[in-house]
Coordinates of C-alpha atoms and ligand atoms in Angstrom, one line a residue:
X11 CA -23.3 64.0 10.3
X12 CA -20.8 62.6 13.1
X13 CA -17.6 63.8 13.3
X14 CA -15.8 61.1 15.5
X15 CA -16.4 63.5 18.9
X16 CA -13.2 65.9 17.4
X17 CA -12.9 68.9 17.5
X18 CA -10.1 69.9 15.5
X19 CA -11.0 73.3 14.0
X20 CA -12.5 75.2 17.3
X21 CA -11.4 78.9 16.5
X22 CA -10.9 78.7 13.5
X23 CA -12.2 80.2 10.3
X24 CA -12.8 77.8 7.0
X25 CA -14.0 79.1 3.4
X26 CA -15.1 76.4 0.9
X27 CA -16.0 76.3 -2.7
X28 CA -18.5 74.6 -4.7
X29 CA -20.1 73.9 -1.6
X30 CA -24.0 73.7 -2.1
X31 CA -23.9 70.1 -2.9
X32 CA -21.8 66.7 -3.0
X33 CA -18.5 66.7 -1.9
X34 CA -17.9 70.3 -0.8
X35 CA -21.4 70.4 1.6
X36 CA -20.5 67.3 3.2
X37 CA -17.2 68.9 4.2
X38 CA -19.0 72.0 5.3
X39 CA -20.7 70.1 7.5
X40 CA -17.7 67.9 8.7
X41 CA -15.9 71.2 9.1
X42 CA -18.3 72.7 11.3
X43 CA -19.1 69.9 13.2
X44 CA -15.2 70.0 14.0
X45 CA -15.9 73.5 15.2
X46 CA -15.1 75.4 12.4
X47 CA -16.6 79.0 11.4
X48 CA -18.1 78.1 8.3
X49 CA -17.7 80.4 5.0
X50 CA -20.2 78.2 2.4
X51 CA -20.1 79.8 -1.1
X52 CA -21.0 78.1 -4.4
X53 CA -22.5 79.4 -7.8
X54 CA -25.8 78.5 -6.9
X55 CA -26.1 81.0 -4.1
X56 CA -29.5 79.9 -2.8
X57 CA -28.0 76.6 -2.8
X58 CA -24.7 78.0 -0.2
X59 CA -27.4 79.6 1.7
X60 CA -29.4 76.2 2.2
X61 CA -26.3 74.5 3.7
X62 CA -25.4 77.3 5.9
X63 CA -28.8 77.5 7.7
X64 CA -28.7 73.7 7.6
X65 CA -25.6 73.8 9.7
X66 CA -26.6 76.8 11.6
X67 CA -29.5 74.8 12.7
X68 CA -27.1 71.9 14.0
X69 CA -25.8 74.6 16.1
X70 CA -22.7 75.3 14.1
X71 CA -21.4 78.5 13.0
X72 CA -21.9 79.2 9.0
X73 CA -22.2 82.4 6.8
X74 CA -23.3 81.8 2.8
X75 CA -22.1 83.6 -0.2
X76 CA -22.2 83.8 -4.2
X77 CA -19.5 82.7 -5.4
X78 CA -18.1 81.5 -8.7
X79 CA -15.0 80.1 -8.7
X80 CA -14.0 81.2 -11.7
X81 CA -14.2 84.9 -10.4
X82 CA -11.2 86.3 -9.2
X83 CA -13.4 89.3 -7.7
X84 CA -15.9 86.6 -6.5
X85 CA -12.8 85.6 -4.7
X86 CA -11.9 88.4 -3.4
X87 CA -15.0 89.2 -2.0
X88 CA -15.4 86.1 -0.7
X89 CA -11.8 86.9 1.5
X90 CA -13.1 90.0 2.7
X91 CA -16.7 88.4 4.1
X92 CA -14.3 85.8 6.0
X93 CA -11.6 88.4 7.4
X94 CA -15.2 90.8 8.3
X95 CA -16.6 88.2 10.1
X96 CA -14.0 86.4 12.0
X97 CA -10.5 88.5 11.3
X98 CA -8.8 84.8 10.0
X99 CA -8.6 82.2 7.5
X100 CA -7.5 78.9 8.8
X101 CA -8.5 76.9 5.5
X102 CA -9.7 76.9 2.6
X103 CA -11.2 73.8 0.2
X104 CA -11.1 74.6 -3.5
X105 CA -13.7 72.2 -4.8
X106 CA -15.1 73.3 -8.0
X107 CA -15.2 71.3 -10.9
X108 CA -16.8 69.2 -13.5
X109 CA -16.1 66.5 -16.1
X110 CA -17.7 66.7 -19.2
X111 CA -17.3 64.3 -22.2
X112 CA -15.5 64.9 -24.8
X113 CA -12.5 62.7 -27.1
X114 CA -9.6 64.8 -28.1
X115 CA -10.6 65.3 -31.9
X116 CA -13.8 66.4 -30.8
X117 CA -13.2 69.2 -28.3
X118 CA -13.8 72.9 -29.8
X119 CA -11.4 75.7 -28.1
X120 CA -14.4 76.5 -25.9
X121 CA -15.3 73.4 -24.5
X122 CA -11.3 73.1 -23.2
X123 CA -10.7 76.5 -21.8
X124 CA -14.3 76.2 -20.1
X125 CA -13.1 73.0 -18.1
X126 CA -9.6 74.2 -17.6
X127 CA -10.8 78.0 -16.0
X128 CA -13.7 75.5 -14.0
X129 CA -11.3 72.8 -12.6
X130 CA -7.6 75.1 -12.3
X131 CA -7.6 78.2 -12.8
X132 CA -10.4 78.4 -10.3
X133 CA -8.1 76.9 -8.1
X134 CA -5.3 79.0 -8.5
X135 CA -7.6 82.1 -8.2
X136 CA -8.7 80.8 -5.1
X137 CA -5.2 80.3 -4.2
X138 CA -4.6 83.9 -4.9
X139 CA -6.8 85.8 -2.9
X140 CA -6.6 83.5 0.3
X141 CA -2.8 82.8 0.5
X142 CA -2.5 86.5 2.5
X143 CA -5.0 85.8 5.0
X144 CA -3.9 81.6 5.6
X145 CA -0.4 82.9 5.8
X146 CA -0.9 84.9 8.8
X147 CA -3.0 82.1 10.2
X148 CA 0.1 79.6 9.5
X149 CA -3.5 77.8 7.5
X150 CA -3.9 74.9 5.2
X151 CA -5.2 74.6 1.6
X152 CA -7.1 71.6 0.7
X153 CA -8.0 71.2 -3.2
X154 CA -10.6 68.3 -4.8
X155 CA -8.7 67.0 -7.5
X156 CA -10.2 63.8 -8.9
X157 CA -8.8 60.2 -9.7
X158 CA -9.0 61.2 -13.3
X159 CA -5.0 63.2 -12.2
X160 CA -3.5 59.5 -11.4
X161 CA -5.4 57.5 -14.4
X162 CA -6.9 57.8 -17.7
X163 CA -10.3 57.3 -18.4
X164 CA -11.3 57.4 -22.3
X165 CA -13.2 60.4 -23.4
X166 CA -12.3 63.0 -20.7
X167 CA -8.8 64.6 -21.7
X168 CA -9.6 68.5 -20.6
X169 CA -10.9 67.3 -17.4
X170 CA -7.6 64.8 -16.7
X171 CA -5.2 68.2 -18.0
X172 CA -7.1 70.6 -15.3
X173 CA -7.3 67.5 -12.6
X174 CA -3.4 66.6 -13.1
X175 CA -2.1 70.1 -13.1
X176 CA -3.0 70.2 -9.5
X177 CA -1.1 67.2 -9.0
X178 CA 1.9 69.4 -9.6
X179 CA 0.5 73.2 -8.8
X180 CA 0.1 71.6 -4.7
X181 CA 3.8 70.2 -4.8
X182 CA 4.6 73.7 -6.0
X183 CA 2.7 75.5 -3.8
X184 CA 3.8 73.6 -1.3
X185 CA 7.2 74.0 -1.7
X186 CA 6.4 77.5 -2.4
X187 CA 5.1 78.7 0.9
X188 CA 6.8 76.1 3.1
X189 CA 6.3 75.9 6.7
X190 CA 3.5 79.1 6.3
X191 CA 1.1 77.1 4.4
X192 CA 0.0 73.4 3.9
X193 CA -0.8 72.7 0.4
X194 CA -2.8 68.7 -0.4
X195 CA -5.3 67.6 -2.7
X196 CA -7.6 65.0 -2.1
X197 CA -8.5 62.2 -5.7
X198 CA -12.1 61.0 -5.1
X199 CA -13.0 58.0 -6.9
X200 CA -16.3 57.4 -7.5
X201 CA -18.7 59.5 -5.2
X202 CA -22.4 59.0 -5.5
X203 CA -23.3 63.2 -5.7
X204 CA -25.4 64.4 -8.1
X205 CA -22.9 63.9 -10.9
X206 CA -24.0 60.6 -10.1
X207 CA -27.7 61.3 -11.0
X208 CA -27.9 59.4 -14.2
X209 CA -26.0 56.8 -14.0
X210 CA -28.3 53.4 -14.5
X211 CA -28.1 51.0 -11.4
X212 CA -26.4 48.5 -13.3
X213 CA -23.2 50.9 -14.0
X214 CA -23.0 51.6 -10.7
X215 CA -22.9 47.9 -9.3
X216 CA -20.3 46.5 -11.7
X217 CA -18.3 50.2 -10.6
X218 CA -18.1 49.3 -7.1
X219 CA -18.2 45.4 -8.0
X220 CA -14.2 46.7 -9.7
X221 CA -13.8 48.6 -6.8
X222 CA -11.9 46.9 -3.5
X223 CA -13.4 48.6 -0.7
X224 CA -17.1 47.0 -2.7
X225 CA -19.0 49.9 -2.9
X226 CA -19.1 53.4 -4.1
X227 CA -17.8 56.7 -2.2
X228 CA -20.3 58.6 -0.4
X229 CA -19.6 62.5 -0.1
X230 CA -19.0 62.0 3.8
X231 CA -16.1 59.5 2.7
X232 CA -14.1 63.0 1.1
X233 CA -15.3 64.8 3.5
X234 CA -13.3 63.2 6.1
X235 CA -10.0 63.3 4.1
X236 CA -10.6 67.1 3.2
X237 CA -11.0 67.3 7.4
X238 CA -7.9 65.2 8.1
X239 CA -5.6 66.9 5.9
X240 CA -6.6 70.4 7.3
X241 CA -5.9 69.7 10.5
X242 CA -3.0 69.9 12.9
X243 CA -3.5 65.9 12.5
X244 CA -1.8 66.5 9.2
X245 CA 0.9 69.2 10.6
X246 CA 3.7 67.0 8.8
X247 CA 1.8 66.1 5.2
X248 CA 2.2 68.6 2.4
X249 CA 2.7 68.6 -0.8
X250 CA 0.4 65.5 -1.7
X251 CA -2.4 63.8 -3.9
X252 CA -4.0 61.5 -2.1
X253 CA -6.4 59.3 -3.4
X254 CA -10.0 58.5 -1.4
X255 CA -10.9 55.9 -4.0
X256 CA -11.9 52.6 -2.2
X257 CA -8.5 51.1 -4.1
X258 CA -10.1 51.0 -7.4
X259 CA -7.5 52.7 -9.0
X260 CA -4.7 50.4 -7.6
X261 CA -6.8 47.0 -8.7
X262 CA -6.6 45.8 -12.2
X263 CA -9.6 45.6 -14.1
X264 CA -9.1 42.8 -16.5
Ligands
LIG319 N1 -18.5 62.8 -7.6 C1 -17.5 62.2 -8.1 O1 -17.5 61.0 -8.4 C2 -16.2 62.9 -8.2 C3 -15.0 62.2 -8.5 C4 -13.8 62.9 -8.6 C5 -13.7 64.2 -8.4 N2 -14.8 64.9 -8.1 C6 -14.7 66.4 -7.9 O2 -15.3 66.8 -6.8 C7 -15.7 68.1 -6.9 C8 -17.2 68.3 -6.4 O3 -18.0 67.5 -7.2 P1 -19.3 66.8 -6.7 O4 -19.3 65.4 -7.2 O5 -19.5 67.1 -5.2 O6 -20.4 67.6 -7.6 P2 -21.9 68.2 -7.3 O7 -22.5 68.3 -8.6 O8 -22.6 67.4 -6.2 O9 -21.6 69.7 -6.7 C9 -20.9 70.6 -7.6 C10 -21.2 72.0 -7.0 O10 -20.4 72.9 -7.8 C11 -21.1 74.1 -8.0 N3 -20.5 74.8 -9.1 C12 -20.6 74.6 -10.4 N4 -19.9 75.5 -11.1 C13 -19.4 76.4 -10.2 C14 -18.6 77.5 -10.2 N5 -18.2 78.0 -11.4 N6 -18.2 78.1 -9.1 C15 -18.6 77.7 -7.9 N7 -19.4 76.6 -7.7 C16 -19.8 75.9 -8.9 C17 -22.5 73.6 -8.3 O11 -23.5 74.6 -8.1 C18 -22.6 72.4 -7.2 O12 -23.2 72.9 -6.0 C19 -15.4 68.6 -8.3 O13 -14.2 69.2 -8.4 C20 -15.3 67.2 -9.0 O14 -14.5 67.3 -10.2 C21 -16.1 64.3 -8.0

């Protein structure tokens, strides 16, 4: 993992969710290349632990905890591990989610809370517990949204709700906390993580043959986005949904 020589989060404490795997390791890694105190936690908390030693071994700083996003006292313990161990919270990337099939007429009340606690509320208990701690550390909040918030894709209508209320829960929070807090959310395309796992070549070529940039995302792609807008590089940006897409949601695909 390269992280362009910066160096932007020296000092400073980060916590990230969902964070064994995909998207939220690779920005563990690009966090704590930057310098960062590392706070991995996922679900799977062998999995957390993995990717802390991993970056401990790459002579980073990293702790790993259990956490499941859709635990407000996961959360909270989680917040007092990071102010034990370094007294600060600079930032914190609320990753977890999941998009599971299912049309509109054939979603049971289960299926639709499941996804809507595992994509928002998850954030907005994650939002909860750290805001006191980023506050005093005048910090930034970084959330994965998905591409699914800007367009629709057939079959996926609990996933687009959870993924397009945090289009408008970070203007909100943003507004909300003003010059204390940053508030963005990153809109990954297609990223090849184990989401990924089986779909046939073939689907993935003519994806990334509809797809500008002419390939797929790579986990390292979001990373760097979750990096840029956490950092003092971003000091001015709040507030926003920005899509790490390779322009396939601004192409038609006629
Ligand atoms: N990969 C893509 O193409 C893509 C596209 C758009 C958005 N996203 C979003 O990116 C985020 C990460 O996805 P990924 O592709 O890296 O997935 P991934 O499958 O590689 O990793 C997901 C991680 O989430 C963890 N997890 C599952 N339930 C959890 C819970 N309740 N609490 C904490 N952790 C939990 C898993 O253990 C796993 O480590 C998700 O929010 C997803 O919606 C992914």
């Amino acid at each position: 993992m390269t992280a362009a020589g910066l160096a932007r989060f020296t000092g400073r404490t980060a916590l990230l969710s969902a964070a064994a795997s995909g998207i939220g390791e690779a920005a563990a890694h690009r966090l704590a290349a930057e310098g960062a105190s590392v706070l991995v936690t996922d679900i799977d908390g062998k999995g957390a632990h993995r990717v802390a030693e991993e970056i401990r071994a790459a002579g980073g700083e990293a702790r790993d905890l259990q956490l499941d996003a859709t635990s407000p006292a996961d959360w909270a313990a989680a917040v007092a591990e990071a102010e034990s161990w370094t007294g600060r919270l600079d930032v914190a990337h609320l990753n977890a989610g999941r998009n599971f099939p299912g049309a509109a007429h054939e979603l049971d009340d289960d299926s639709w809370h499941y996804q809507l606690r595992l994509s928002l509320d998850s954030v907005f208990f994650g939002v909860r517990a750290t805001v006191p701690l980023l506050r005093a550390a005048r910090g930034a909040v970084v959330i994965t949204s998905s591409v699914h918030a800007a367009i629709g894709f057939k079959g996926y209508p609990a996933y687009a709700a959870a993924k397009g209320g945090i289009d408008a829960l970070v203007r909100q929070l943003a507004v909300e906390y003003g010059g204390e807090i940053r508030f963005n959310a990153v809109l990954p395309g297609s990223v090849l993580t184990a989401l990924w796992a089986d779909t046939p070549p073939e689907a993935k070529a003519r994806i990334s043959a509809r797809t500008p940039v002419g390939r797929l995302g790579e986990p390292e792609d979001i990373a760097a986005a979750v990096a840029f807008l956490a950092s003092d590089d971003a000091s001015f940006i709040t507030g926003q949904n920005l899509l790490v897409d390779g322009g396939r949601s601004i192409t038609s695909h006629e």
